[in-house]
Structures are given as structure tokens and as C-alpha cells.
XYZ file of C-alpha atoms in Angstrom:
396
model
C -30.551 -21.992 17.450
C -27.703 -22.528 19.884
C -26.894 -18.841 20.174
C -27.383 -17.461 23.640
C -28.552 -14.016 24.623
C -24.960 -13.067 25.444
C -23.855 -14.052 21.945
C -26.653 -11.990 20.429
C -25.727 -9.030 22.588
C -22.063 -9.277 21.513
C -23.046 -9.424 17.856
C -25.327 -6.414 18.286
C -22.489 -4.459 19.893
C -20.170 -5.265 17.010
C -22.819 -4.222 14.503
C -23.451 -0.976 16.396
C -19.762 -0.006 16.390
C -19.436 -1.058 12.755
C -22.266 1.282 11.791
C -20.697 4.115 13.780
C -17.269 3.658 12.212
C -18.591 3.501 8.665
C -21.205 6.225 9.041
C -19.048 8.561 6.935
C -19.189 6.041 4.095
C -22.906 5.270 4.282
C -24.550 4.618 0.927
C -28.236 4.804 1.795
C -30.385 7.917 1.756
C -27.870 9.861 -0.337
C -25.328 9.602 2.432
C -22.424 8.264 0.371
C -19.490 10.680 0.348
C -18.371 11.546 -3.171
C -16.717 14.836 -2.296
C -13.647 14.786 0.006
C -14.792 18.118 1.458
C -17.649 16.297 3.158
C -15.091 14.537 5.335
C -14.022 17.957 6.569
C -17.670 18.808 7.276
C -18.123 15.641 9.347
C -14.916 16.332 11.207
C -16.013 19.899 11.937
C -19.301 18.616 13.379
C -17.530 16.077 15.582
C -15.004 18.729 16.636
C -17.900 20.931 17.733
C -19.281 18.086 19.874
C -15.846 17.569 21.436
C -15.729 21.239 22.455
C -19.323 21.286 23.688
C -18.681 18.931 26.609
C -21.300 16.797 28.312
C -24.170 19.199 27.521
C -24.227 18.123 23.872
C -25.441 20.213 20.946
C -28.570 20.952 19.006
C -28.614 21.084 15.236
C -28.629 24.874 15.272
C -25.753 25.039 17.760
C -23.709 22.652 15.591
C -24.458 24.790 12.542
C -23.360 27.920 14.426
C -20.140 26.226 15.573
C -19.458 25.136 11.980
C -20.452 28.429 10.379
C -17.503 28.167 8.010
C -19.626 25.713 5.988
C -23.053 26.266 4.404
C -25.978 25.791 6.788
C -27.813 23.287 4.589
C -24.677 21.118 4.253
C -24.229 21.013 8.034
C -27.877 20.089 8.552
C -27.756 17.332 5.928
C -24.538 15.780 7.279
C -25.886 16.076 10.842
C -28.930 14.074 9.815
C -26.802 11.452 8.053
C -24.583 10.973 11.100
C -27.693 10.741 13.284
C -29.295 8.093 11.076
C -26.285 5.828 11.384
C -25.676 6.194 15.093
C -22.670 8.485 14.981
C -24.837 11.146 16.663
C -27.626 10.197 19.061
C -30.068 12.021 21.298
C -28.689 13.075 24.641
C -31.757 11.500 26.285
C -33.903 9.015 24.377
C -37.238 10.784 24.569
C -39.570 12.557 22.149
C -38.767 16.153 21.151
C -35.236 15.919 22.543
C -33.148 18.576 20.778
C -29.709 17.983 22.237
C -27.433 15.290 20.839
C -24.152 13.601 21.721
C -21.492 12.137 19.413
C -19.698 8.780 19.578
C -15.911 8.610 19.381
C -15.731 5.794 16.800
C -16.582 7.962 13.734
C -13.913 10.490 14.687
C -11.342 7.695 14.981
C -12.392 6.499 11.524
C -11.934 9.999 10.109
C -8.430 10.115 11.583
C -7.570 6.841 9.848
C -9.076 8.007 6.563
C -7.034 11.204 6.543
C -3.798 9.423 7.494
C -4.328 6.760 4.861
C -5.063 9.364 2.177
C -1.666 10.961 2.884
C 0.495 7.922 3.656
C -1.253 5.254 1.611
C -1.998 3.129 4.691
C 1.624 2.104 5.207
C 1.833 3.380 8.789
C -1.387 1.551 9.674
C -0.077 -1.646 8.079
C 3.153 -1.440 10.091
C 1.096 -1.008 13.257
C -1.153 -3.925 12.293
C 1.844 -6.212 11.835
C 3.282 -5.143 15.184
C -0.032 -5.863 16.916
C -0.308 -9.244 15.205
C 3.196 -10.160 16.397
C 2.279 -9.207 19.982
C -1.005 -11.100 19.741
C 0.478 -14.421 18.606
C 3.363 -14.066 21.087
C 0.996 -13.833 24.030
C 1.235 -17.021 26.137
C -2.562 -17.010 26.367
C -2.991 -16.991 22.576
C -4.719 -20.039 21.105
C -4.173 -21.907 17.872
C -7.400 -20.460 16.469
C -6.114 -16.935 17.106
C -2.829 -17.766 15.402
C -4.649 -19.120 12.361
C -6.894 -16.049 12.204
C -3.828 -13.791 12.349
C -2.093 -15.666 9.520
C -5.231 -15.612 7.379
C -5.671 -11.852 7.890
C -2.108 -11.115 6.817
C -2.411 -13.449 3.838
C -5.434 -11.509 2.556
C -3.740 -8.145 3.171
C -0.626 -9.016 1.155
C -2.643 -10.715 -1.577
C -4.636 -7.536 -2.034
C -1.462 -5.433 -2.041
C 0.243 -7.691 -4.560
C -2.815 -7.855 -6.804
C -3.238 -4.086 -6.837
C 0.413 -3.495 -7.713
C 0.380 -6.188 -10.403
C -2.710 -4.647 -12.006
C -1.140 -1.166 -11.881
C 2.044 -2.441 -13.538
C 0.192 -4.192 -16.369
C -2.603 -1.733 -17.100
C -1.645 1.740 -15.828
C 0.494 4.515 -17.221
C 3.766 5.408 -15.576
C 2.212 8.540 -14.081
C -0.565 6.487 -12.469
C 1.972 3.991 -11.161
C 4.030 6.842 -9.700
C 0.955 8.234 -7.933
C 0.440 4.835 -6.271
C 4.113 4.257 -5.492
C 3.372 4.461 -1.760
C 2.114 0.867 -2.071
C 5.733 -0.188 -2.534
C 7.342 2.030 0.109
C 8.890 0.259 3.076
C 8.100 -3.148 1.558
C 11.209 -4.825 2.968
C 10.238 -3.863 6.503
C 6.655 -4.987 5.911
C 7.791 -8.377 4.638
C 10.192 -8.763 7.573
C 7.412 -8.057 10.070
C 5.061 -10.512 8.354
C 7.781 -13.176 8.314
C 8.261 -12.621 12.053
C 4.579 -13.360 12.670
C 4.930 -16.391 10.387
C 7.864 -17.763 12.380
C 6.139 -17.283 15.726
C 2.955 -19.036 14.587
C 4.776 -21.912 12.903
C 6.965 -22.530 15.949
C 4.045 -22.463 18.392
C 1.520 -24.337 16.259
C 3.205 -26.580 13.643
C -0.209 -27.850 12.545
C -0.832 -24.459 10.891
C 1.825 -25.103 8.254
C -0.757 -24.967 5.433
C -1.948 -21.513 6.452
C 1.675 -20.375 6.861
C 2.435 -21.656 3.351
C -0.352 -19.462 1.979
C 1.160 -16.461 3.767
C 4.614 -17.172 2.302
C 3.086 -17.383 -1.183
C 1.284 -14.062 -0.752
C 4.508 -12.422 0.496
C 6.434 -13.762 -2.497
C 3.755 -12.478 -4.890
C 3.837 -9.063 -3.207
C 7.651 -8.906 -3.423
C 7.522 -9.801 -7.150
C 4.906 -7.120 -7.788
C 7.052 -4.541 -5.979
C 10.076 -5.479 -8.089
C 8.080 -5.145 -11.305
C 6.664 -1.776 -10.249
C 10.056 -0.424 -9.181
C 11.698 -1.720 -12.351
C 9.158 -0.002 -14.549
C 9.522 3.284 -12.688
C 13.325 3.201 -12.849
C 13.264 2.226 -16.514
C 10.903 5.072 -17.341
C 12.973 7.549 -15.342
C 16.144 6.417 -17.103
C 14.793 6.742 -20.626
C 13.121 10.107 -20.175
C 15.488 11.641 -17.601
C 12.300 12.263 -15.591
C 14.061 11.988 -12.275
C 10.903 12.919 -10.401
C 9.499 9.464 -11.159
C 11.716 7.980 -8.438
C 10.354 7.863 -4.871
C 11.461 10.644 -2.533
C 13.025 8.049 -0.204
C 15.458 7.074 -2.951
C 16.675 10.644 -3.309
C 16.972 11.194 0.435
C 19.135 8.091 0.775
C 21.182 9.093 -2.265
C 21.872 12.627 -1.020
C 22.804 11.504 2.477
C 25.198 8.750 1.417
C 26.882 10.182 -1.709
C 30.059 12.182 -2.159
C 30.105 15.659 -3.688
C 31.326 14.402 -7.085
C 28.565 11.796 -7.269
C 25.910 14.361 -6.365
C 27.187 16.741 -9.045
C 27.131 13.910 -11.583
C 23.330 13.768 -11.372
C 23.156 17.129 -13.167
C 25.752 16.255 -15.801
C 24.412 17.118 -19.213
C 21.544 19.257 -17.930
C 21.399 22.930 -18.933
C 20.034 25.603 -16.580
C 18.912 29.042 -17.649
C 20.664 30.872 -14.811
C 20.776 34.230 -16.582
C 16.990 34.472 -16.879
C 15.559 32.663 -13.839
C 12.366 34.660 -13.378
C 9.121 33.266 -14.760
C 5.528 34.214 -14.140
C 3.397 31.821 -12.030
C 1.189 31.146 -15.050
C 4.198 30.086 -17.134
C 5.454 27.785 -14.367
C 2.039 26.166 -13.962
C 1.757 25.614 -17.701
C 5.227 24.040 -17.797
C 4.440 21.712 -14.891
C 1.112 20.614 -16.344
C 2.589 19.986 -19.785
C 5.425 18.027 -18.213
C 2.958 15.712 -16.481
C 1.278 14.698 -19.700
C 2.398 11.376 -21.044
C 2.455 11.221 -24.809
C 1.452 8.160 -26.733
C 4.093 6.010 -28.374
C 5.001 7.050 -31.907
C 4.344 4.330 -34.444
C 6.953 3.622 -37.079
C 5.936 4.803 -40.553
C 5.275 2.156 -43.228
C 8.309 1.029 -45.197
C 8.550 2.539 -48.708
C 8.584 0.349 -51.753
C 11.887 -0.622 -53.323
C 11.254 1.468 -56.433
C 11.200 4.751 -54.513
C 13.866 6.305 -52.391
C 13.231 6.049 -48.651
C 12.571 9.464 -47.150
C 14.977 10.598 -44.489
C 13.637 10.032 -40.972
C 13.027 12.836 -38.523
C 15.770 11.498 -36.265
C 18.290 11.602 -39.088
C 17.223 15.129 -39.960
C 17.656 16.258 -36.343
C 21.075 14.623 -36.208
C 22.274 16.402 -39.329
C 20.880 19.725 -38.107
C 22.821 19.343 -34.872
C 25.960 18.394 -36.796
C 25.614 21.452 -39.018
C 25.184 23.762 -36.019
C 28.182 22.208 -34.245
C 30.387 22.624 -37.314
C 29.225 26.218 -37.708
C 30.253 26.948 -34.118
C 33.608 25.161 -34.474
C 34.330 26.784 -37.870
C 37.033 24.248 -38.699
C 38.612 24.327 -35.241
C 38.944 21.287 -32.957
C 37.513 23.162 -29.964
C 35.965 26.487 -29.019
C 35.501 28.321 -25.732
C 31.950 28.548 -24.423
C 32.571 32.160 -23.425
C 33.431 32.968 -27.062
C 30.251 31.234 -28.196
C 28.153 33.262 -25.755
C 29.836 36.530 -26.741
C 29.454 35.811 -30.463
C 25.732 35.260 -29.938
C 25.402 38.837 -28.729
C 22.498 38.365 -26.288
C 21.437 35.702 -23.834
C 18.294 34.644 -25.723
C 20.361 33.679 -28.771
C 23.149 32.203 -26.647
C 20.661 30.059 -24.782
C 19.384 28.533 -28.029
C 22.929 27.848 -29.232
C 23.926 26.244 -25.927
C 20.819 24.063 -26.009
C 21.811 22.770 -29.452
C 25.405 22.160 -28.349
C 24.100 20.261 -25.320
C 21.891 18.149 -27.582
C 24.896 17.416 -29.821
C 26.912 16.426 -26.745
C 24.196 14.003 -25.594
C 23.580 12.510 -29.057
C 24.950 8.969 -29.339
C 25.814 9.278 -33.044
C 27.642 12.613 -32.932
C 31.310 12.986 -31.986
C 31.117 16.192 -29.989
C 31.659 16.935 -26.314
C 30.628 19.821 -24.074
C 32.881 20.134 -21.015
C 32.175 22.664 -18.261
C 34.861 24.165 -16.019
C 34.643 25.601 -12.506
C 35.413 29.232 -13.392
C 33.041 32.025 -14.378
C 33.583 35.165 -16.451
C 31.869 38.297 -15.096
C 31.863 41.277 -17.457
C 29.171 43.970 -17.030
C 29.924 45.334 -20.511
C 29.287 42.037 -22.315
C 25.947 41.084 -23.814
C 25.766 38.236 -21.307
C 27.551 39.497 -18.161
C 27.689 36.076 -16.491
C 29.221 33.195 -18.453
C 30.500 29.852 -17.163
C 33.827 28.708 -18.538
C 33.844 25.598 -20.661
C 34.820 24.050 -23.996
C 32.938 22.533 -26.915
C 35.143 20.171 -28.921
C 35.327 17.239 -31.264
C 36.087 13.820 -29.811
C 37.369 10.602 -31.344
C 35.384 7.515 -30.474
């Protein structure tokens, strides 16, 4: 073997740090973490070592410092971290009770927690910045430039593959939960293209590796477009505005006029007269709203000899038409305040307004619900607060 002792020592150092960093993910001896709470236990142990100073800690002292967790859990995680080099004896001798902790596992925990919250986007931005600085260094070699390009190619291939799989196989809710993979993609692509330009200008012989990076960036951009298109399409058909990323709404609210902002709520009905709900009712509503129903299959076509039964959609349409005509009573328009007063109480008025709103939003019905800016306040009325507006027929 041509390897020297220095090479072997360098490899051993890399392996030692690798074991320290991935101690929290160890798979042997039952050490694999399947419960996220165990990350908090490991962090608490390392926090205790940070506070202990150069004297180190014994197992019992670590358990006392982490008394917010069960004693047996602390002892087990302490032993796991010790097996994989994250915690070592203060002095390498038999019967040594005091231990010290390495910094690498704590750094890894910091990355794990940040990535669980931000999806790794901040780390990826930092990686791209470091790669740009690395290949820009006058002392950088062609081999380092090629290694940098190959690393970025693999990163964006993995990102693009994951998004493509989510788009083709996952539900909209699952895609929304992983939407952080698409956040800030333009900036990511710009940073990667900057590294690409620097490497290609300095080392033109690496054009093949740079071509692979461009292909991976194009695949990632296509996957982002497909994911965003599916989310927007789903949000548009179900009016589930929460499916859009929070960044979209922040940009929209900061750059839109008052009329445009108000237009977002056009056609939506709010129960302002009865706003109080119990926490249990709110939780039930949120959980039921998260469920995604399966697609309804069309019923089989009836034979020609029998009359086709009326569809549910047609029945709903006619019910809405009948309710609208009952409210109008032969008139071309009616005041919303009169409708609310005729209902007598808010519970009944709320149901009627919901049906009028549905008639207004129905594509096949010629009715319109128009709200005004004024409000009637009458303590003696069944519904003291009533917004002014008109329900009327329209000609299309």
C-alpha cells in the first residue's frame, strides 16, 4: 500500500469526527433515534456538560442536571453517546467516573433542529455561498472546482427527484407540508449558476461536469414549477387559500392596494354575529378541514329505456333557485337587512345568507349578492347588527 502514516492518521481523524457527528443517529445497540424527544434528551446532556466546565460530569451528575427527564432515559442516552465517542472519559484510565463531551454532536443537533424547522434551505444557501468562495480562491485547484460542481449536481438532483416524486405520488396536503423544498428556489438556482460560471471560466476543461450541473438545475426548476402549479390549482378549485406558501401572502399583502386585498374575501361569508366557539369545536373544524376526500366517481349511465335520474348537482341547483325565488318573491331585488329581519333570529338568517351566497357563486344561476359599506344597528331587532346589501337577479 502506498498510504503513509500521515494519510492513515488523517483518515482516522475524519472517521472519528464522523462518528461524533452522527452519534445521535447511531443504529447499533438500540441507539437509533425514533422519537424526536430523544434529540432533546441528548441536547440536555450536552448542555449539562457545557455548564459543568473543565471538571466534566459523572453519569449521576448528568442525570441530576437533566432531572426533567426520566433517570433511565438519561443513563441510556449517556451510554449511547459514550459508545460513539460523543462523550469520553476525562482521563483514559480504569474506573474513571468523570466524562467530557465533544462539540461536534452539539453542532449536529443544532443543524438537525434548524433543518426540521426550515427544511434545510438556510443551510443550502450557506453551502452555495461557501462553494462560491471556495472556487473563487486564487489557490483553488481544478480538482477542487470539479468536486464543488459534483457536490452541487448531486444536491440539486436529490432536490428535483424528491419534488418530482411528491408531485406524482403524494396528496396535495403532503405536498403542502413539503413546500419548503421549493421556497427560495430562484435564489438557490442563481447561486448555483454563479458557482457554475466561476468554475467554467477558470477551468474550461470541466465543461462536462458543468453540463451535468446545468441539467440538474433545469430538472429542479421543472419540478418546482410542477409542484407550485399543483398547489395553486388545488387552492383555486377548493378556495383552500392556506395551500399557498406564507411567502406568497406576505408579498401579496405588502404590494397590493386596499381594493385588491378586499377582493380576496369576495364571496366569503363570515359569521360575525356569533364569533365565539369552544376550543373543542375549533379543533374539530380544523382537523376535518385537513382531511382530503377521495374523488367522487361518476355513476354508471342509465339505459336508454329508463329515464336518467336527476344528478345531485342538478338537485342542489334547483334547491338554490327555489330558495332564491322564495326570498325575492317576484321582485327583482331585495335588501339583505329585510332578509335578516324576516328570518327573525340570527341562526335562521345565517342559513338563509349561506344559501344566497351559494346561489351567487353558482355558475348556472342568475343571481347576485352585493354587499355595501353601511351597517344597520338596532338593539330591538332579532339580529341587532346587519350589513347593508342587496340580493338581485342579473341578466347574463
